[in-house]
């Protein structure tokens, strides 16, 4: 869309459906201010934070991903889109957290070594916090030592690892193998996720579960924590 056409749009006058589609366009064009404004408009209209997140932001980012894959968008454009997405997520984060339950467990999460993708991992961290977990986010590009130090220091229940590249996902096995070597594998629930992974891969590397998205991560983590508490009380 041309800048002129963009200038003519008054976001607050669009219907919910139009605004959602406009947000997909604005994400695509990396327009952080517009995304933040639109997120606030939808929230003001009574949309649940999770609905804004999934239907406006994640759905928009999926289109960006498809065009990046197909060579229509390039790294600088995708970085702008990611920046816009993060702007929207920053507004939603405290709201998602506020809807959460009392603390149900502690998670250490990070993107693996060699990988700088963090949007999905941030989403998982946000949703986990929203569900009442305490989350220590190690950020991106984590070597095995970072995970081990944090797990021990924080006395965490869950290790979450994210990888978005086929070249970095094998590093998850390096981390899990190191836990096994140190005899501490069973001390932690290990959850893995990221677009190129699948259930089979999760099993093959010895993770407890592969989580297809942030909502699944929350449900899976809750499930394991309930089992852990039941076992402790038995
Ligand atoms: Co990158 N990139 N990228 N990239 N990038 C992908 C992953 C790619 C699939 C694009 C493509 O070609 N279609 C492709 C990988 C191909 C492959 O490995 N086979 C790719 C490539 C090639 C690259 C570079 C090598 C490009 C280059 O430099 N030539 C480079 C690598 C840099 C590096 O890491 N060393 C690179 C760089 C970048 C940017 C920096 C430009 C940017 C990242 C910005 C950032 O994250 N801050 C970027 C982006 C944005 C993408 C795409 C377009 C979008 C990723 C994203 O944020 N998705 C991506 C295409 C795609 O995935 N379709 C692509 C939205 C997010 C909400 O989804 O991350 O899948 P996702 O997370 C989901 C689930 O997977 C799950 O829950 C999340 C929420 O529902 N989940 C977990 C994720 N982590 C989890 C952890 C858990 C549980 C669930 O733990 C318990």
Short mmCIF file of C-alpha atoms and ligand atoms in Angstrom, two decimals:
data_model
loop_
_atom_site.label_atom_id
_atom_site.label_comp_id
_atom_site.label_asym_id
_atom_site.label_seq_id
_atom_site.Cartn_x
_atom_site.Cartn_y
_atom_site.Cartn_z
CA UNK A 1 0.00 0.00 0.00
CA UNK A 2 1.33 3.50 -0.83
CA UNK A 3 2.14 5.90 2.02
CA UNK A 4 -0.62 8.23 0.80
CA UNK A 5 -3.24 5.49 0.94
CA UNK A 6 -1.93 4.46 4.35
CA UNK A 7 -2.23 8.06 5.59
CA UNK A 8 -5.90 8.13 4.60
CA UNK A 9 -6.84 5.20 6.82
CA UNK A 10 -8.27 5.99 10.21
CA UNK A 11 -7.73 2.77 12.08
CA UNK A 12 -10.36 3.43 14.72
CA UNK A 13 -13.05 3.74 12.02
CA UNK A 14 -12.43 0.24 10.61
CA UNK A 15 -14.65 -2.67 11.58
CA UNK A 16 -13.02 -5.47 13.59
CA UNK A 17 -12.59 -7.57 10.50
CA UNK A 18 -11.16 -4.72 8.43
CA UNK A 19 -8.84 -3.72 11.23
CA UNK A 20 -7.53 -7.27 11.62
CA UNK A 21 -6.74 -7.42 7.90
CA UNK A 22 -5.19 -3.95 8.08
CA UNK A 23 -2.99 -5.20 10.93
CA UNK A 24 -1.80 -8.08 8.77
CA UNK A 25 -0.80 -5.47 6.15
CA UNK A 26 0.79 -3.20 8.74
CA UNK A 27 2.80 -6.07 10.19
CA UNK A 28 3.90 -6.96 6.70
CA UNK A 29 5.03 -3.36 6.19
CA UNK A 30 6.73 -3.22 9.60
CA UNK A 31 4.56 -0.36 10.86
CA UNK A 32 5.11 -0.57 14.59
CA UNK A 33 3.16 2.56 15.59
CA UNK A 34 0.10 1.46 13.63
CA UNK A 35 0.28 -2.03 15.10
CA UNK A 36 0.45 -0.63 18.62
CA UNK A 37 -2.48 1.69 17.92
CA UNK A 38 -4.54 -1.17 16.46
CA UNK A 39 -3.80 -3.49 19.36
CA UNK A 40 -5.08 -0.80 21.71
CA UNK A 41 -8.19 -0.27 19.58
CA UNK A 42 -9.07 -3.98 19.61
CA UNK A 43 -8.48 -4.19 23.35
CA UNK A 44 -10.68 -1.12 23.78
CA UNK A 45 -13.41 -2.91 21.87
CA UNK A 46 -13.32 -5.73 24.37
CA UNK A 47 -11.16 -8.24 22.50
CA UNK A 48 -9.39 -10.68 24.81
CA UNK A 49 -5.58 -10.21 24.72
CA UNK A 50 -5.16 -13.79 23.51
CA UNK A 51 -7.53 -13.21 20.60
CA UNK A 52 -5.60 -10.08 19.55
CA UNK A 53 -2.37 -12.05 19.80
CA UNK A 54 -3.48 -15.01 17.71
CA UNK A 55 -5.89 -13.51 15.17
CA UNK A 56 -4.15 -10.21 14.50
CA UNK A 57 -0.45 -10.65 15.30
CA UNK A 58 0.43 -14.34 14.88
CA UNK A 59 -1.80 -14.68 11.80
CA UNK A 60 -0.10 -11.63 10.26
CA UNK A 61 3.35 -12.97 11.02
CA UNK A 62 2.42 -16.24 9.31
CA UNK A 63 1.91 -14.33 6.05
CA UNK A 64 5.29 -12.64 6.52
CA UNK A 65 6.83 -16.08 7.03
CA UNK A 66 5.32 -17.46 3.84
CA UNK A 67 6.59 -14.56 1.75
CA UNK A 68 10.03 -14.75 3.37
CA UNK A 69 10.13 -18.42 2.43
CA UNK A 70 9.09 -17.65 -1.13
CA UNK A 71 11.74 -14.96 -1.58
CA UNK A 72 9.22 -12.09 -1.75
CA UNK A 73 10.39 -10.53 1.51
CA UNK A 74 14.01 -10.24 2.66
CA UNK A 75 15.77 -10.06 6.01
CA UNK A 76 15.52 -6.25 6.54
CA UNK A 77 11.78 -6.30 5.87
CA UNK A 78 11.25 -9.29 8.11
CA UNK A 79 13.21 -7.54 10.86
CA UNK A 80 10.88 -4.56 10.59
CA UNK A 81 7.86 -6.90 10.75
CA UNK A 82 9.38 -8.58 13.79
CA UNK A 83 9.86 -5.16 15.43
CA UNK A 84 6.21 -4.29 14.80
CA UNK A 85 5.13 -7.65 16.20
CA UNK A 86 7.21 -7.07 19.32
CA UNK A 87 5.58 -3.63 19.77
CA UNK A 88 2.17 -5.27 19.83
CA UNK A 89 3.32 -8.10 22.06
CA UNK A 90 4.73 -5.63 24.61
CA UNK A 91 1.24 -4.18 25.10
CA UNK A 92 -0.33 -7.62 25.47
CA UNK A 93 2.29 -9.13 27.77
CA UNK A 94 1.12 -7.59 31.09
CA UNK A 95 -2.50 -8.27 30.18
CA UNK A 96 -1.84 -11.93 29.45
CA UNK A 97 0.13 -12.19 32.68
CA UNK A 98 -2.68 -10.54 34.65
CA UNK A 99 -5.15 -13.20 33.58
CA UNK A 100 -2.84 -15.90 34.96
CA UNK A 101 -3.26 -18.25 37.89
CA UNK A 102 -1.03 -18.41 41.00
CA UNK A 103 2.48 -19.63 40.26
CA UNK A 104 2.41 -23.26 39.20
CA UNK A 105 6.03 -23.95 38.35
CA UNK A 106 9.27 -22.48 37.11
CA UNK A 107 10.56 -22.59 33.54
CA UNK A 108 13.90 -21.72 32.01
CA UNK A 109 13.54 -21.04 28.30
CA UNK A 110 15.90 -19.96 25.54
CA UNK A 111 16.66 -20.22 21.84
CA UNK A 112 19.52 -22.60 21.13
CA UNK A 113 23.08 -21.79 20.10
CA UNK A 114 23.45 -20.41 16.58
CA UNK A 115 19.84 -19.29 16.40
CA UNK A 116 18.63 -15.72 16.87
CA UNK A 117 14.90 -16.20 16.25
CA UNK A 118 13.04 -15.16 19.38
CA UNK A 119 9.48 -14.17 18.52
CA UNK A 120 7.97 -17.62 19.06
CA UNK A 121 10.06 -18.19 22.18
CA UNK A 122 8.95 -14.81 23.56
CA UNK A 123 5.36 -15.74 22.89
CA UNK A 124 5.75 -19.00 24.76
CA UNK A 125 7.39 -17.16 27.68
CA UNK A 126 4.54 -14.63 27.74
CA UNK A 127 1.84 -17.27 27.64
CA UNK A 128 3.54 -19.32 30.33
CA UNK A 129 3.74 -16.26 32.57
CA UNK A 130 0.11 -15.59 31.79
CA UNK A 131 -0.71 -19.11 32.93
CA UNK A 132 1.01 -18.54 36.27
CA UNK A 133 4.48 -19.96 35.64
CA UNK A 134 7.60 -18.13 36.70
CA UNK A 135 9.75 -17.83 33.58
CA UNK A 136 13.44 -17.11 33.23
CA UNK A 137 14.06 -16.16 29.62
CA UNK A 138 17.66 -16.70 28.57
CA UNK A 139 17.19 -15.00 25.21
CA UNK A 140 18.85 -16.23 22.03
CA UNK A 141 21.95 -18.15 20.97
CA UNK A 142 22.35 -20.21 24.15
CA UNK A 143 25.16 -22.73 24.57
CA UNK A 144 24.51 -25.75 26.75
CA UNK A 145 26.30 -24.14 29.74
CA UNK A 146 23.74 -21.31 29.87
CA UNK A 147 20.86 -23.76 30.17
CA UNK A 148 22.63 -25.87 32.79
CA UNK A 149 23.65 -22.88 34.93
CA UNK A 150 20.15 -21.41 34.87
CA UNK A 151 18.38 -24.71 35.60
CA UNK A 152 20.54 -25.36 38.63
CA UNK A 153 20.62 -21.77 39.90
CA UNK A 154 16.88 -21.29 39.56
CA UNK A 155 15.90 -24.76 40.75
CA UNK A 156 13.60 -24.88 37.74
CA UNK A 157 10.98 -27.51 36.95
CA UNK A 158 10.93 -27.11 33.20
CA UNK A 159 13.48 -26.56 30.47
CA UNK A 160 12.08 -25.03 27.28
CA UNK A 161 14.16 -24.82 24.13
CA UNK A 162 13.32 -23.11 20.87
CA UNK A 163 14.91 -23.52 17.42
CA UNK A 164 13.74 -22.15 14.09
CA UNK A 165 16.47 -23.46 11.82
CA UNK A 166 17.01 -26.99 10.62
CA UNK A 167 20.71 -26.35 11.24
CA UNK A 168 20.22 -25.41 14.92
CA UNK A 169 17.52 -27.85 16.01
CA UNK A 170 20.04 -30.71 16.46
CA UNK A 171 21.65 -28.63 19.22
CA UNK A 172 18.68 -29.46 21.42
CA UNK A 173 19.99 -33.01 21.53
CA UNK A 174 23.38 -31.74 22.66
CA UNK A 175 21.69 -30.07 25.64
CA UNK A 176 19.58 -33.13 26.50
CA UNK A 177 22.56 -35.49 26.12
CA UNK A 178 24.54 -33.30 28.49
CA UNK A 179 21.74 -33.51 31.07
CA UNK A 180 21.85 -37.29 30.70
CA UNK A 181 25.65 -37.40 31.06
CA UNK A 182 25.43 -35.35 34.25
CA UNK A 183 22.73 -37.67 35.63
CA UNK A 184 20.19 -34.84 35.95
CA UNK A 185 17.97 -35.47 32.94
CA UNK A 186 15.06 -36.71 35.03
CA UNK A 187 15.19 -33.67 37.30
CA UNK A 188 13.58 -31.58 34.58
CA UNK A 189 10.61 -31.62 32.24
CA UNK A 190 12.08 -30.87 28.82
CA UNK A 191 9.79 -29.21 26.28
CA UNK A 192 10.90 -28.22 22.81
CA UNK A 193 9.34 -26.18 20.03
CA UNK A 194 9.92 -24.21 16.86
CA UNK A 195 8.57 -24.25 13.32
CA UNK A 196 10.85 -26.96 11.82
CA UNK A 197 10.34 -29.45 14.68
CA UNK A 198 7.74 -32.17 15.00
CA UNK A 199 6.69 -34.79 17.48
CA UNK A 200 8.96 -37.43 16.01
CA UNK A 201 11.99 -35.16 16.36
CA UNK A 202 11.07 -34.38 19.96
CA UNK A 203 10.96 -38.10 20.76
CA UNK A 204 14.18 -38.84 18.85
CA UNK A 205 16.22 -36.32 20.85
CA UNK A 206 14.80 -37.43 24.19
CA UNK A 207 12.59 -34.44 25.00
CA UNK A 208 9.50 -35.04 27.12
CA UNK A 209 7.26 -33.29 24.61
CA UNK A 210 7.25 -31.30 21.42
CA UNK A 211 4.92 -28.28 21.61
CA UNK A 212 3.47 -27.07 18.32
CA UNK A 213 2.58 -23.64 19.65
CA UNK A 214 2.49 -21.50 22.76
CA UNK A 215 -0.95 -22.67 23.84
CA UNK A 216 0.14 -26.30 23.58
CA UNK A 217 3.28 -25.45 25.57
CA UNK A 218 1.14 -24.05 28.39
CA UNK A 219 -1.22 -27.02 28.45
CA UNK A 220 1.64 -29.51 28.28
CA UNK A 221 3.57 -27.76 31.05
CA UNK A 222 0.47 -27.66 33.27
CA UNK A 223 -0.11 -31.35 32.64
CA UNK A 224 3.42 -32.33 33.62
CA UNK A 225 3.36 -30.10 36.68
CA UNK A 226 0.08 -31.66 37.83
CA UNK A 227 1.62 -35.12 37.46
CA UNK A 228 4.75 -33.99 39.33
CA UNK A 229 2.67 -32.60 42.21
CA UNK A 230 0.56 -35.76 42.32
CA UNK A 231 3.68 -37.94 42.44
CA UNK A 232 5.15 -35.80 45.24
CA UNK A 233 1.93 -36.05 47.26
CA UNK A 234 1.49 -39.79 46.74
CO1 LIG B 1 14.42 -16.50 9.76
N1 LIG B 1 14.13 -18.25 8.95
N2 LIG B 1 16.30 -16.59 9.22
N3 LIG B 1 14.53 -14.70 10.45
N4 LIG B 1 12.57 -16.51 9.91
C1 LIG B 1 12.82 -18.86 9.14
C2 LIG B 1 12.80 -19.74 10.38
C3 LIG B 1 12.64 -19.69 7.78
C4 LIG B 1 11.72 -20.91 7.92
C5 LIG B 1 12.16 -18.72 6.68
C6 LIG B 1 11.98 -19.42 5.35
O1 LIG B 1 12.88 -19.59 4.64
N5 LIG B 1 10.73 -19.79 5.10
C7 LIG B 1 14.10 -20.05 7.48
C8 LIG B 1 14.60 -21.39 8.05
C9 LIG B 1 14.77 -22.45 6.98
C10 LIG B 1 15.32 -23.70 7.55
O2 LIG B 1 15.97 -23.78 8.54
N6 LIG B 1 15.02 -24.78 6.85
C11 LIG B 1 14.86 -18.87 8.05
C12 LIG B 1 16.16 -18.50 7.67
C13 LIG B 1 16.80 -19.29 6.54
C14 LIG B 1 16.86 -17.44 8.30
C15 LIG B 1 18.28 -16.95 8.03
C16 LIG B 1 19.34 -18.06 7.82
C17 LIG B 1 18.17 -15.99 6.83
C18 LIG B 1 19.48 -15.44 6.32
O3 LIG B 1 20.20 -14.81 7.04
N7 LIG B 1 19.72 -15.76 5.08
C19 LIG B 1 18.59 -16.12 9.29
C20 LIG B 1 19.18 -16.98 10.42
C21 LIG B 1 19.68 -16.19 11.58
C22 LIG B 1 20.04 -17.08 12.76
O4 LIG B 1 19.18 -17.44 13.54
N8 LIG B 1 21.29 -17.44 12.89
C23 LIG B 1 17.22 -15.67 9.65
C24 LIG B 1 16.95 -14.45 10.25
C25 LIG B 1 15.69 -14.00 10.56
C26 LIG B 1 15.40 -12.59 11.07
C27 LIG B 1 16.49 -12.04 12.00
C28 LIG B 1 15.25 -11.69 9.87
C29 LIG B 1 13.98 -12.78 11.72
C30 LIG B 1 14.04 -13.12 13.24
C31 LIG B 1 13.66 -11.95 14.10
C32 LIG B 1 13.43 -12.40 15.52
O5 LIG B 1 13.03 -13.51 15.82
N9 LIG B 1 13.68 -11.48 16.41
C33 LIG B 1 13.48 -14.02 11.00
C34 LIG B 1 12.12 -14.41 10.97
C35 LIG B 1 11.13 -13.45 11.59
C36 LIG B 1 11.69 -15.61 10.38
C37 LIG B 1 10.27 -16.09 10.09
C38 LIG B 1 9.78 -15.29 8.88
C39 LIG B 1 9.23 -15.96 11.15
C40 LIG B 1 9.58 -16.63 12.47
C41 LIG B 1 8.59 -16.20 13.49
O6 LIG B 1 8.86 -15.30 14.27
N10 LIG B 1 7.39 -16.78 13.41
C42 LIG B 1 10.51 -17.63 9.77
C43 LIG B 1 9.49 -18.23 8.82
C44 LIG B 1 8.51 -19.15 9.54
O7 LIG B 1 8.75 -19.66 10.59
N11 LIG B 1 7.43 -19.39 8.88
C45 LIG B 1 11.95 -17.67 9.46
C46 LIG B 1 6.27 -16.39 14.26
C47 LIG B 1 6.34 -17.19 15.57
C48 LIG B 1 5.13 -16.81 16.43
O8 LIG B 1 6.27 -18.57 15.26
O9 LIG B 1 8.69 -18.98 15.86
O10 LIG B 1 7.28 -20.83 14.86
P1 LIG B 1 7.38 -19.64 15.70
O11 LIG B 1 6.94 -20.02 17.19
C49 LIG B 1 5.75 -20.72 17.47
C50 LIG B 1 5.92 -22.25 17.50
O12 LIG B 1 6.95 -22.71 16.66
C51 LIG B 1 6.12 -22.57 18.95
O13 LIG B 1 5.30 -21.62 19.59
C52 LIG B 1 5.43 -20.37 18.93
C53 LIG B 1 4.15 -19.58 19.13
O14 LIG B 1 3.01 -20.26 18.73
N12 LIG B 1 7.45 -22.49 19.57
C54 LIG B 1 7.71 -23.10 20.75
C55 LIG B 1 8.56 -21.81 19.20
N13 LIG B 1 9.53 -21.97 20.10
C56 LIG B 1 9.04 -22.76 21.08
C57 LIG B 1 9.61 -23.22 22.25
C58 LIG B 1 8.86 -24.03 23.09
C59 LIG B 1 7.54 -24.38 22.75
C60 LIG B 1 6.94 -23.92 21.58
O15 LIG B 1 9.45 -24.44 24.21
C61 LIG B 1 8.74 -25.14 25.12
#
